[in-house]
Coordinates of C-alpha atoms in Angstrom, one line a residue:
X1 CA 0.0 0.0 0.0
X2 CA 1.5 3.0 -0.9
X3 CA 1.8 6.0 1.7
X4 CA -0.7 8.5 0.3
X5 CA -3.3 5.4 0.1
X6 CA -2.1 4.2 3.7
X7 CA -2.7 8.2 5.1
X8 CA -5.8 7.9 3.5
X9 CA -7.4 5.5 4.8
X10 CA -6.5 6.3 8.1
X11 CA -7.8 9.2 8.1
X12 CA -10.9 7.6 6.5
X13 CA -11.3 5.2 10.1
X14 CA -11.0 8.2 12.0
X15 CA -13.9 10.0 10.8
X16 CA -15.4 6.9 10.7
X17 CA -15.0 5.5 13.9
X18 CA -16.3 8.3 16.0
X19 CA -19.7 7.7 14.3
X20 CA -20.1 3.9 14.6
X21 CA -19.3 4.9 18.9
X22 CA -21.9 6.8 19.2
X23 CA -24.9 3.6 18.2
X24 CA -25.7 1.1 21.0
X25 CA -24.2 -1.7 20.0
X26 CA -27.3 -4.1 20.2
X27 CA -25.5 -6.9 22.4
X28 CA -25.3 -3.9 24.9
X29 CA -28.4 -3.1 25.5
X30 CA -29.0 -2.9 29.7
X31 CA -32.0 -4.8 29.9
X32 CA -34.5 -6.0 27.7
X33 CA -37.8 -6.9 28.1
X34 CA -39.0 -9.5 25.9
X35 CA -42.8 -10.8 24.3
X36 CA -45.1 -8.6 26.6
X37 CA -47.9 -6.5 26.1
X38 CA -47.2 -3.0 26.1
X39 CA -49.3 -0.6 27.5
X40 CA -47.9 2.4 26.2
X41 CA -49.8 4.6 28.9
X42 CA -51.7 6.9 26.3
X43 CA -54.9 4.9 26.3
X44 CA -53.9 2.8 23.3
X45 CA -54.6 -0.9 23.0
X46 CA -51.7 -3.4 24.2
X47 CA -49.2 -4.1 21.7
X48 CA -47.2 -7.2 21.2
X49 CA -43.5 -5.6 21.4
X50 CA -40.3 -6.3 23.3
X51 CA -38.8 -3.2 25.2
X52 CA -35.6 -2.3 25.2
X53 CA -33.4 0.1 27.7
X54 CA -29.6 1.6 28.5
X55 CA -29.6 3.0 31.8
X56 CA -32.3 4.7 32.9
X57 CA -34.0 5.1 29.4
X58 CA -36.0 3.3 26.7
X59 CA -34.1 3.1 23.3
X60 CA -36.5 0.6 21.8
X61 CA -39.8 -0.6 22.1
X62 CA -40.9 -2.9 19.3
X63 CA -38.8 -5.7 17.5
X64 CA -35.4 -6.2 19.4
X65 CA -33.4 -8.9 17.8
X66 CA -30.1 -8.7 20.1
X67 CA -29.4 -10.1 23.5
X68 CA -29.4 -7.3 26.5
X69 CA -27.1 -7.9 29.4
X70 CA -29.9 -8.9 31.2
X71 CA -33.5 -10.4 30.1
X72 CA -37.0 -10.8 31.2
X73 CA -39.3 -13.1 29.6
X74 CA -42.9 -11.1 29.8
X75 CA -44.8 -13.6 27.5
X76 CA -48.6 -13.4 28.3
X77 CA -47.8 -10.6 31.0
X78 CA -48.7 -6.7 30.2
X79 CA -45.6 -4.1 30.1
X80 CA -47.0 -1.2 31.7
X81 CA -45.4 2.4 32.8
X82 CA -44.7 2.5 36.0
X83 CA -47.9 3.9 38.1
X84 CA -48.0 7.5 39.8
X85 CA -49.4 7.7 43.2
X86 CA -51.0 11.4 43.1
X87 CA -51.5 11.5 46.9
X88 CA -48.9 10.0 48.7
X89 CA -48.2 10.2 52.2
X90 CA -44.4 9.5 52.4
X91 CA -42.3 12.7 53.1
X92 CA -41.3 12.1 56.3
X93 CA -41.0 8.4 56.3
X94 CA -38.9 8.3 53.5
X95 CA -35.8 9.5 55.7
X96 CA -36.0 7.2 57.6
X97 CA -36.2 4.2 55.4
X98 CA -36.7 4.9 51.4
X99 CA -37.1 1.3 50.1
X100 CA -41.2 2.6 50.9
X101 CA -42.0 -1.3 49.9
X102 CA -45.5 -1.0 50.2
X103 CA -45.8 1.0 47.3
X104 CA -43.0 -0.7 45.3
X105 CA -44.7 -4.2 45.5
X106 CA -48.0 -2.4 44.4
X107 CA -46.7 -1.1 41.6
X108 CA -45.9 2.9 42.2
X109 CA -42.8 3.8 40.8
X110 CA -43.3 7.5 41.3
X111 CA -45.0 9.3 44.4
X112 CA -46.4 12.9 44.8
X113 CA -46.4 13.8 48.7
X114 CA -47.0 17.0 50.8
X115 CA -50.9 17.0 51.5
X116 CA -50.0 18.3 54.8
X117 CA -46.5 20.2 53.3
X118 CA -43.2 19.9 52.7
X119 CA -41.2 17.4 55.6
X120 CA -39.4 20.5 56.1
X121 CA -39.9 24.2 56.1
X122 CA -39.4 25.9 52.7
X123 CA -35.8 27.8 53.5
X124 CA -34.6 23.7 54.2
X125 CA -36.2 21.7 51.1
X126 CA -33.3 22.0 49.1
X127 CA -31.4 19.7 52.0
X128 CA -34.0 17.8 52.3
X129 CA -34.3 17.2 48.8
X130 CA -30.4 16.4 48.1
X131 CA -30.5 14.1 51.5
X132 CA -33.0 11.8 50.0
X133 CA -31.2 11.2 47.0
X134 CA -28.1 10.8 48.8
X135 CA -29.5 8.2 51.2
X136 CA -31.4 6.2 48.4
X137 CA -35.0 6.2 47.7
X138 CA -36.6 3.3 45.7
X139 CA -39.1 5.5 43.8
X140 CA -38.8 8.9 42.5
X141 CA -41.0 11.3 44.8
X142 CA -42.2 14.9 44.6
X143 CA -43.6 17.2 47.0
X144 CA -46.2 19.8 47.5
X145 CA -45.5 23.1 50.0
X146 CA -48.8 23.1 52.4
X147 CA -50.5 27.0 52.3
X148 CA -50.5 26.1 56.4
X149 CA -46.7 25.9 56.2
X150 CA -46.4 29.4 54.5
X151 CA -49.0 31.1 57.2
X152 CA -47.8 29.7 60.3
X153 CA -44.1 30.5 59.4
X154 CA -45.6 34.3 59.1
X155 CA -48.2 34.1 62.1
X156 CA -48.9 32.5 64.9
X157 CA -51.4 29.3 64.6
X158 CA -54.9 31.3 66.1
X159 CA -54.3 34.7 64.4
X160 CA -57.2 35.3 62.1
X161 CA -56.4 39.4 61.1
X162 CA -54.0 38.8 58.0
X163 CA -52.9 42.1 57.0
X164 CA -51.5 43.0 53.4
X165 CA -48.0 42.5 54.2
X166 CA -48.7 39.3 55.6
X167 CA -49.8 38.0 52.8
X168 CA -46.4 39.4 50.8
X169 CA -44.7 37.2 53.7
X170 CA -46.7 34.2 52.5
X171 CA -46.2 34.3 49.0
X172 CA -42.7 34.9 49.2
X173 CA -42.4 31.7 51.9
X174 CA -44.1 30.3 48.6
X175 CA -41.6 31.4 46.0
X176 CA -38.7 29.9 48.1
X177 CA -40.5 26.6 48.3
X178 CA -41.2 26.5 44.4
X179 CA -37.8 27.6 43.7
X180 CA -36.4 24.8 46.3
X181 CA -38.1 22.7 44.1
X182 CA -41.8 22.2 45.6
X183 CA -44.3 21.0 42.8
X184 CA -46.9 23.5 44.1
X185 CA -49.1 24.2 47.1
X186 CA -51.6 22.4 49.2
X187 CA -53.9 22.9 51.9
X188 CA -56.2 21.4 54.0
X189 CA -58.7 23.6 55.4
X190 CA -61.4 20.8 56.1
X191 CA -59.4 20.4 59.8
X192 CA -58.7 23.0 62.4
X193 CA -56.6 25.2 63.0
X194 CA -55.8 25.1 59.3
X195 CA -59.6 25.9 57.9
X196 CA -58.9 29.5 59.2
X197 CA -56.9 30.0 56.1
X198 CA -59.6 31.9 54.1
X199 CA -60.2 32.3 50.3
X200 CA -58.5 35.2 50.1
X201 CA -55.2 33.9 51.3
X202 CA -55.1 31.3 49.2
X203 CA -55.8 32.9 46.1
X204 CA -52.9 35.6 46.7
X205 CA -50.6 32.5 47.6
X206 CA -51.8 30.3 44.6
X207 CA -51.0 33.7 42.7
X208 CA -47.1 33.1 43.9
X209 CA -47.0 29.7 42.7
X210 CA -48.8 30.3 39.3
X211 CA -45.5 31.9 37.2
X212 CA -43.4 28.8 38.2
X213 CA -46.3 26.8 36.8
X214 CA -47.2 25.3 39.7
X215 CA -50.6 23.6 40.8
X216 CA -52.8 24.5 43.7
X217 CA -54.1 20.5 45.5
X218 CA -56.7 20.9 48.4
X219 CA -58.2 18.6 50.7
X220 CA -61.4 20.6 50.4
X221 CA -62.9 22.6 53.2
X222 CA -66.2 19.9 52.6
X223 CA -66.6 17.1 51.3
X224 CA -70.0 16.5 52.5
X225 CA -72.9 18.7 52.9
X226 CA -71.3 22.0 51.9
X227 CA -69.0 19.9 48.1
X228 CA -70.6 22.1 45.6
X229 CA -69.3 25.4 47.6
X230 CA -65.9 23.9 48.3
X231 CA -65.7 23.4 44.7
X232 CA -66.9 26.6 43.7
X233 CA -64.0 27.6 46.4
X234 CA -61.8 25.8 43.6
X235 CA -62.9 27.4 40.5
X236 CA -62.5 30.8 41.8
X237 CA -59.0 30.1 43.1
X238 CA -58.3 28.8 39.5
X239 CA -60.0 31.9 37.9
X240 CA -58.4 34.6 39.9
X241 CA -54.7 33.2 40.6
X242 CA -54.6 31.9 37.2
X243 CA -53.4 28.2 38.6
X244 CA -54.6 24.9 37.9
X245 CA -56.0 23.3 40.9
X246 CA -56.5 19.5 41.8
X247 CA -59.0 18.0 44.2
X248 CA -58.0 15.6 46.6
X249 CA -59.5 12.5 46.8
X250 CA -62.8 13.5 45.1
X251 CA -65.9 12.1 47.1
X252 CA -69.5 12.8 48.3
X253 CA -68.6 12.0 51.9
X254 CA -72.0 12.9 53.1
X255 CA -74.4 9.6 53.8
X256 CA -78.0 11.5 53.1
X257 CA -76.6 12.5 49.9
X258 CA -75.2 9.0 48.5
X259 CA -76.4 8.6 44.4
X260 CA -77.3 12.4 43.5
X261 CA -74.8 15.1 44.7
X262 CA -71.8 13.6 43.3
X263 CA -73.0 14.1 39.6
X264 CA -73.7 17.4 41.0
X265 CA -70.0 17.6 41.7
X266 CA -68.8 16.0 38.6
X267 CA -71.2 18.5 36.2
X268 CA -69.7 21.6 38.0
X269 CA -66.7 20.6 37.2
X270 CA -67.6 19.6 33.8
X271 CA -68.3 23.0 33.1
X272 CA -65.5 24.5 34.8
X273 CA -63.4 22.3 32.6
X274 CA -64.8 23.5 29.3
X275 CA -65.1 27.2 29.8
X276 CA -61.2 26.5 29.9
X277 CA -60.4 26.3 34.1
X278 CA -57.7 24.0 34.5
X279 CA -59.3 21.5 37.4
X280 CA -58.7 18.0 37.9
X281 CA -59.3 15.4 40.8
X282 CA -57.8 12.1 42.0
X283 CA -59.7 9.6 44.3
X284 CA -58.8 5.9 46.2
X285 CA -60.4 3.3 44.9
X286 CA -62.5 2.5 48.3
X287 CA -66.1 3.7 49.9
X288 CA -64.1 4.4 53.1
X289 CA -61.3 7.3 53.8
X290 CA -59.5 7.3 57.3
X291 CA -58.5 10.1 59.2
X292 CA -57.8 11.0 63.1
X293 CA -60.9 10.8 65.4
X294 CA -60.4 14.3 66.1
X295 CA -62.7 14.2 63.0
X296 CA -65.7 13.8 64.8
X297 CA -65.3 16.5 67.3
X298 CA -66.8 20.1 65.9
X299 CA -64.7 22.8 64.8
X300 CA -65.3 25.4 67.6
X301 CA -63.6 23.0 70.2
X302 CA -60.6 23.4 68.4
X303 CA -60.2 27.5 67.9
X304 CA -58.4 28.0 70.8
X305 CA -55.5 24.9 70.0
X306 CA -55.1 21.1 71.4
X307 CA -54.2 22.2 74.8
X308 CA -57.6 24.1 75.5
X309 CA -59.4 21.1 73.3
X310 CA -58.7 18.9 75.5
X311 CA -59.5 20.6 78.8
X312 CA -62.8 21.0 77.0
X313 CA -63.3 17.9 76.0
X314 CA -62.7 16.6 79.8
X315 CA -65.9 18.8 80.5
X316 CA -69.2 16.5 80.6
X317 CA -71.0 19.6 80.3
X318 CA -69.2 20.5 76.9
X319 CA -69.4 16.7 76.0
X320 CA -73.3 16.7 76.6
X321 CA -73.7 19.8 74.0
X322 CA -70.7 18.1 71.8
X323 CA -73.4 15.1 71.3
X324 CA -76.4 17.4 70.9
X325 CA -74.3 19.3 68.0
X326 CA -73.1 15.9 66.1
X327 CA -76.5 14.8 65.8
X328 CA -78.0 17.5 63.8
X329 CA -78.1 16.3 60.2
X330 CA -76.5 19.8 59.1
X331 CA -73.7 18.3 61.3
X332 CA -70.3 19.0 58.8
X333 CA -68.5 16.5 61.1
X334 CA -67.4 12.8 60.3
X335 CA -70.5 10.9 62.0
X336 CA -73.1 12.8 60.6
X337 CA -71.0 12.5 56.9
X338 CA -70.7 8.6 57.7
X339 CA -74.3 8.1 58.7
X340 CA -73.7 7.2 62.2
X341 CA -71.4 6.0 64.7
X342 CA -72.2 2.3 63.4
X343 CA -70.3 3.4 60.1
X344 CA -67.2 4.1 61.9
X345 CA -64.5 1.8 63.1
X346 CA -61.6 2.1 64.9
X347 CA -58.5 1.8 62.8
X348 CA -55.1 3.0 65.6
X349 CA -55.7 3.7 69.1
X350 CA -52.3 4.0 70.1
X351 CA -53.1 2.1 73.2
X352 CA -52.7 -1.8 74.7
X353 CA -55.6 -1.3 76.3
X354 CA -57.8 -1.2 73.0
X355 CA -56.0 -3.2 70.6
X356 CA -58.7 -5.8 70.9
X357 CA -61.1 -3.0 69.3
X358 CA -59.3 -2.4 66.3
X359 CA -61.5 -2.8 63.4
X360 CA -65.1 -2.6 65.4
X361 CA -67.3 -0.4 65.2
X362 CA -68.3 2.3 67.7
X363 CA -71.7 1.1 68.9
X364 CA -69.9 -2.2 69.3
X365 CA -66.9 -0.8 71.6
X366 CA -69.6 1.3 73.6
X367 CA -71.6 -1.5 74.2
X368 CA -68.0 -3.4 75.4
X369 CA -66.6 -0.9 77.6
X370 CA -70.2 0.6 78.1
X371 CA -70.5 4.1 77.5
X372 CA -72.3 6.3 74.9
X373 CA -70.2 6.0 71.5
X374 CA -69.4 9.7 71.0
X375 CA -67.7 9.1 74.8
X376 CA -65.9 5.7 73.9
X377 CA -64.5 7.1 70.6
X378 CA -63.8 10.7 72.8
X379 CA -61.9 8.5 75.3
X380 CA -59.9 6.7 73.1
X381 CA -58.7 9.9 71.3
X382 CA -57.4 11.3 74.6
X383 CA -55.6 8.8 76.1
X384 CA -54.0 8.4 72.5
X385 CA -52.1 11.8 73.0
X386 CA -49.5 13.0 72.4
X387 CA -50.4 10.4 69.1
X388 CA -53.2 11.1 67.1
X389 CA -56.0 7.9 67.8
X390 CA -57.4 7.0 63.6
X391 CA -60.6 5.3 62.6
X392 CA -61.7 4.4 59.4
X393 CA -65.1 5.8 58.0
X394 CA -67.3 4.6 55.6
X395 CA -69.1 7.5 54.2
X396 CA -69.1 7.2 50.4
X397 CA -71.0 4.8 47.9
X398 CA -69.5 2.1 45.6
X399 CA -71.7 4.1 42.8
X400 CA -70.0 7.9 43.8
X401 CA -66.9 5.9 43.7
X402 CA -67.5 4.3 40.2
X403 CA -69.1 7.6 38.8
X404 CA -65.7 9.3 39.8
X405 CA -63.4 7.1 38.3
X406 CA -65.3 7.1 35.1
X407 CA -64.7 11.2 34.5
X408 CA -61.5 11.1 32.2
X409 CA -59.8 13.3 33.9
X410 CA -59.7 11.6 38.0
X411 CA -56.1 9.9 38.4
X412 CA -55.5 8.0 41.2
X413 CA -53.6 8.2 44.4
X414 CA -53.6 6.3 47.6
X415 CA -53.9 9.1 50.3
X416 CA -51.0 6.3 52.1
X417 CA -47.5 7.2 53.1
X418 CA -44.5 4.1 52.5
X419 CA -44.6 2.1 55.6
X420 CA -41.2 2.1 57.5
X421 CA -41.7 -1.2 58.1
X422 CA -43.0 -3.9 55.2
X423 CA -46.3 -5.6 56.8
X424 CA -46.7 -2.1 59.8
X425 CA -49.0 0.7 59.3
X426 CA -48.2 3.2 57.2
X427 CA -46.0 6.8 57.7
X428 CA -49.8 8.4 59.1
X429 CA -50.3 5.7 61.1
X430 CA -53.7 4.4 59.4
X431 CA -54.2 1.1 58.6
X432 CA -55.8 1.8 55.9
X433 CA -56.2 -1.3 52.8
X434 CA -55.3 1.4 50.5
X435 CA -51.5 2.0 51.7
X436 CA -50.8 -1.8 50.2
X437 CA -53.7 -2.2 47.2
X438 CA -55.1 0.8 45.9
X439 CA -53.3 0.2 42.3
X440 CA -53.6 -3.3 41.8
X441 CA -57.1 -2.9 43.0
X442 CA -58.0 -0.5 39.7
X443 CA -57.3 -3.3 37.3
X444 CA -58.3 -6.3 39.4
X445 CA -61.8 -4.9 40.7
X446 CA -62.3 -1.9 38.4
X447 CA -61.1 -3.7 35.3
X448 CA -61.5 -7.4 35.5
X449 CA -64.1 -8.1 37.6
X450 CA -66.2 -4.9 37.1
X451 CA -65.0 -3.9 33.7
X452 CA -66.3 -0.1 34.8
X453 CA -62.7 0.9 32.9
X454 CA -60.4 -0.7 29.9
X455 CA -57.8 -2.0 31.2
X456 CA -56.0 0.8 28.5
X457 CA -57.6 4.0 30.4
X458 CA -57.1 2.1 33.5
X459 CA -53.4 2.2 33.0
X460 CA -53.7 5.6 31.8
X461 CA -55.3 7.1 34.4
X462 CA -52.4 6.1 36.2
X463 CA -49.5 6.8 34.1
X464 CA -49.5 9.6 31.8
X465 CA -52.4 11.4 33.0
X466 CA -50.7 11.8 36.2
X467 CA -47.5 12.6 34.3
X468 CA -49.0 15.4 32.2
X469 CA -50.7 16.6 35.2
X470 CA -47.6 17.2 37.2
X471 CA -45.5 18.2 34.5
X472 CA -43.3 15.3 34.5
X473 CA -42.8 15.4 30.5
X474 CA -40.1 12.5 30.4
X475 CA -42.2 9.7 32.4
X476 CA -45.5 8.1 32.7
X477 CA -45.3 6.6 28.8
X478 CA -43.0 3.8 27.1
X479 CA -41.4 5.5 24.3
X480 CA -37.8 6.1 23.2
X481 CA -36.1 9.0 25.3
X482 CA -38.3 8.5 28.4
X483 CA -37.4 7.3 31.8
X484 CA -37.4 3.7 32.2
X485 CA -40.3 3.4 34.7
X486 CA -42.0 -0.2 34.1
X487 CA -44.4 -2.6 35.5
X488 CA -45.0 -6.2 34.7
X489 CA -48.5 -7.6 35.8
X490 CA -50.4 -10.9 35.5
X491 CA -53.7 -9.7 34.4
X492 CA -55.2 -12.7 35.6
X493 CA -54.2 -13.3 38.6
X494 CA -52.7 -9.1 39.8
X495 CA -55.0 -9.1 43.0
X496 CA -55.5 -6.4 46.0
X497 CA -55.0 -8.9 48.9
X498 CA -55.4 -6.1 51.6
X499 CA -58.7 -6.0 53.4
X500 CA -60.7 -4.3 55.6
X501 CA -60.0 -6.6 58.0
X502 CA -56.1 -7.7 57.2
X503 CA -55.3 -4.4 55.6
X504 CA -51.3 -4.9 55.8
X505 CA -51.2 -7.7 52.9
X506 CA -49.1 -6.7 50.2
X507 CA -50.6 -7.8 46.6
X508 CA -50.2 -11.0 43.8
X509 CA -49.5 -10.7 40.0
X510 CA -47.1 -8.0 40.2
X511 CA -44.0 -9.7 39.2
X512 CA -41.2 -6.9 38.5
X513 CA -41.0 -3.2 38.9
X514 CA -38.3 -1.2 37.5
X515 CA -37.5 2.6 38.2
X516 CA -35.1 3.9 36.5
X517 CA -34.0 1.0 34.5
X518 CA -33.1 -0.7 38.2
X519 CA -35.3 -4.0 38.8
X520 CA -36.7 -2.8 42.3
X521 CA -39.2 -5.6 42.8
X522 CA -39.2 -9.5 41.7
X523 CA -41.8 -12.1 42.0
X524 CA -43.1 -10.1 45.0
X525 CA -40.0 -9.3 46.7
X526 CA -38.4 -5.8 46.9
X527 CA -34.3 -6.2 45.8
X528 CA -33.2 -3.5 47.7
X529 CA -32.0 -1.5 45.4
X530 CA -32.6 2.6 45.6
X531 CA -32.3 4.2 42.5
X532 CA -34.9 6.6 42.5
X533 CA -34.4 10.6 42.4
X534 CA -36.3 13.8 43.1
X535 CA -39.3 14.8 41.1
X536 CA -38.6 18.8 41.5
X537 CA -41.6 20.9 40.0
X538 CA -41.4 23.3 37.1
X539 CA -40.0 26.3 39.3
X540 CA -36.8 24.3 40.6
X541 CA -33.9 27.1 39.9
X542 CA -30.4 24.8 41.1
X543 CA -28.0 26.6 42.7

């Protein structure tokens, strides 16, 4: 070969070579994913395709011919995105232990906290944030900053005269927490002290969040008697801050009105959502929702803070008129919503002494310890402090529960924090069946037995529906480029195994879970593995 042809060629492979580098080699693919069913997450019918990914993406979903380093055999199994848990419970828990198993073996690859706020107060998220990744999490987890959290850094908890410059204090407690990286704000203005918050305020503060596109989530001030107001309450947050706002766990939770007010609910929203509001929901798939026994008590009891509460709720005197006030249908508190003391059971009690009682009702354990009901559920809650004493409360209907799920635009989340411990109560403390089955549950009851959804919109109700809705533009689908969130289910035999009355069971047919292109669950087991990483809303500005 002569010199000049020699040089050339060279310098041919050169340019060359760079080129050919910069393809994945097919034998190198990570992991592939062979013979499923893919759910792409859109709504569109399964698809028989292999799925293939390098690192923490897909780079192919369709015909792969070469070996990956490692394989899965999906054949008869559905390939789903992994599922989003719009209303999870787990910001505090997670520091302690971030494997949060329970929802890894159900399925939820991605978690949206911060009902009650940020674990932290909005000048430390940015810590907090970095020190979860740092310590390993097993599924990638966002957070809401609660309006609460932004008032009480400003005033003290019982102030009620918010003066203009308050407010400028609120929004700007606001601003740091969307710039730390908060995906918006919540609030929860159904329980004291925090119902003080009044329209006002939260418009001003939803009008901080708004430019960093961020979303305004409430646990309504009513979710009973009074739901067409507290949505109203919604749409003219919406309207005037210019936000798009999301109901939490959408429910008639009001036992005279079962079967009529929740297509009330549904229309008003309807109409909200086509004279252009951005509004949205998310529900549990259960007729029951579980909160503190506190619940029951009226608001008034409460206006002066815990410590005065419970000197008043030693009172028989106050107790006597406490019992008169709960039984007026107008009632806005938990029995009267539930239909009754026979309705409610008791979930935690914090105490030895009652553990026997866990899952009876409250005419049951006052005819056991015999006392009036209001009294034994009273007692329980005080000698529960400085814990908060739970029951569960069954105040919706199986047809307001199928209505919502059918309105395109409900998504799903579990109102359930990660339990510290695999087979314990959750990070609220509520044994609740939704903390281990809410997502199985939508396919296996919803889907397959019911067939109220396809199993297609099932999947994308909780997938890219609750991707779009939180801005999370790289997950929530299976498609070249996007994170490499997956879940393999059995459609046959994927089954909620938690119960009412054994509520801790963790489900079948989920047979791998992968976040981030890391297997985090197989055949029912969690592998340890953490690889999950911060889900920082649309204002995040690093620094």
């Amino acid at each position: 070969m002569s010199n000049v042809v020699h040089i050339f060629f060279v310098l041919f492979s050169m340019v060359l070579l760079p080129a050919c580098s910069r393809q994945v080699p097919e034998e190198e693919y990570d992991l592939v994913i062979r013979n499923g069913w893919v759910l792409d997450g859109l709504g569109n019918p399964a698809q028989k395709a292999d799925v293939a990914i390098v690192g923490d993406r897909f780079v192919k979903v369709g015909a792969v011919t070469a070996a990956g380093a490692r394989e899965i055999d999906a054949t008869g199994k559905y390939v789903s995105p992994g599922w989003i848990d719009m209303m999870d419970q787990s910001g505090q828990v997670l520091l302690k232990n971030g494997r949060a198993e329970n929802k890894v073996l159900m399925g939820v690859t991605s978690a949206i906290g911060g009902e009650g706020g940020t674990a932290v107060p909005a000048g430390e998220l940015r810590a907090y944030f970095r020190t979860l990744e740092e310590q390993g999490i097993s599924i990638n987890f966002g957070s809401y900053y609660n309006a609460w959290q932004a008032r009480s850094a400003v005033l003290a908890e019982n102030i009620t005269t918010v003066t203009d410059a308050d407010i400028a204090a609120m929004q700007a407690q606001m601003r740091l927490a969307m710039e730390a990286g908060a995906v918006g704000m919540s609030s929860t203005a159904f329980y004291p002290p925090m119902s003080l918050l009044t329209t006002r305020e939260l418009i001003e503060m939803s009008r901080a969040i708004a430019p960093y596109g961020g979303i305004y989530a409430a646990h309504m001030r009513d979710e009973s008697e009074k739901l067409l107001s507290a949505i109203e309450e919604m749409i003219t947050i919406a309207e005037q801050a210019s936000v798009a706002v999301e109901i939490y766990h959408f429910k008639s939770a009001f036992a005279p009105h079962w079967g009529s007010e929740i297509h009330k609910a549904i229309d008003l929203v309807n109409r909200a959502r086509s004279r252009g509001i951005d509004i949205a929901a998310n529900q549990y798939p259960y007729t029951a929702g579980g909160t503190g026994i506190d619940a029951t008590v009226p608001r008034w009891v409460w206006e002066e803070g815990e410590e005065e509460a419970v000197k008043l709720l030693r009172d028989p005197d106050v107790r006597s008129r406490l019992k008169t006030e709960i039984a007026d249908p107008h009632s806005d508190r938990m029995v009267n919503n539930s239909g009754g003391w026979q309705n409610i059971t008791l979930a935690n009690a914090y105490n030895e002494k009652y553990t026997d009682y866990h899952g009876k009702r409250f005419t049951e354990i006052a005819e056991l310890v015999n006392k009036d009901p209001a009294d034994a559920a009273w007692d329980i809650m005080l000698e529960a402090l400085p814990n908060r004493a739970y029951a569960l409360y069954h105040l919706m209907s199986e047809g307001d529960v199928k209505a919502i799920m059918q309105q395109p635009w409900v998504s799903i989340g579990s109102d359930a924090g990660a339990a510290e411990v695999l087979g314990e109560v959750d990070a609220i403390g509520l044994p609740h069946p939704r903390a281990y089955g809410t997502f199985p549950r939508i396919i296996a009851k919803y889907v397959r037995e019911d067939g109220l959804l396809t199993l297609a919109d099932a999947i994308r109700k909780m997938t890219s529906l609750s991707a779009k809705r939180m801005r999370l533009s790289d997950r929530g689908v299976i498609k070249q480029g996007k994170y490499a969130d997956v879940v393999i289910f059995d459609y046959d035999n994927i089954q909620d195994n938690a119960t009412w009355q054994q509520p801790l069971r963790t489900p079948t047919g989920i047979d791998y879970v992968l976040v981030n292109g890391v297997v985090v669950a197989e055949q029912g087991k969690h592998t340890g593995k953490t690889p999950g990483r911060v889900l920082y809303g649309p204002g995040y500005q690093s620094q």
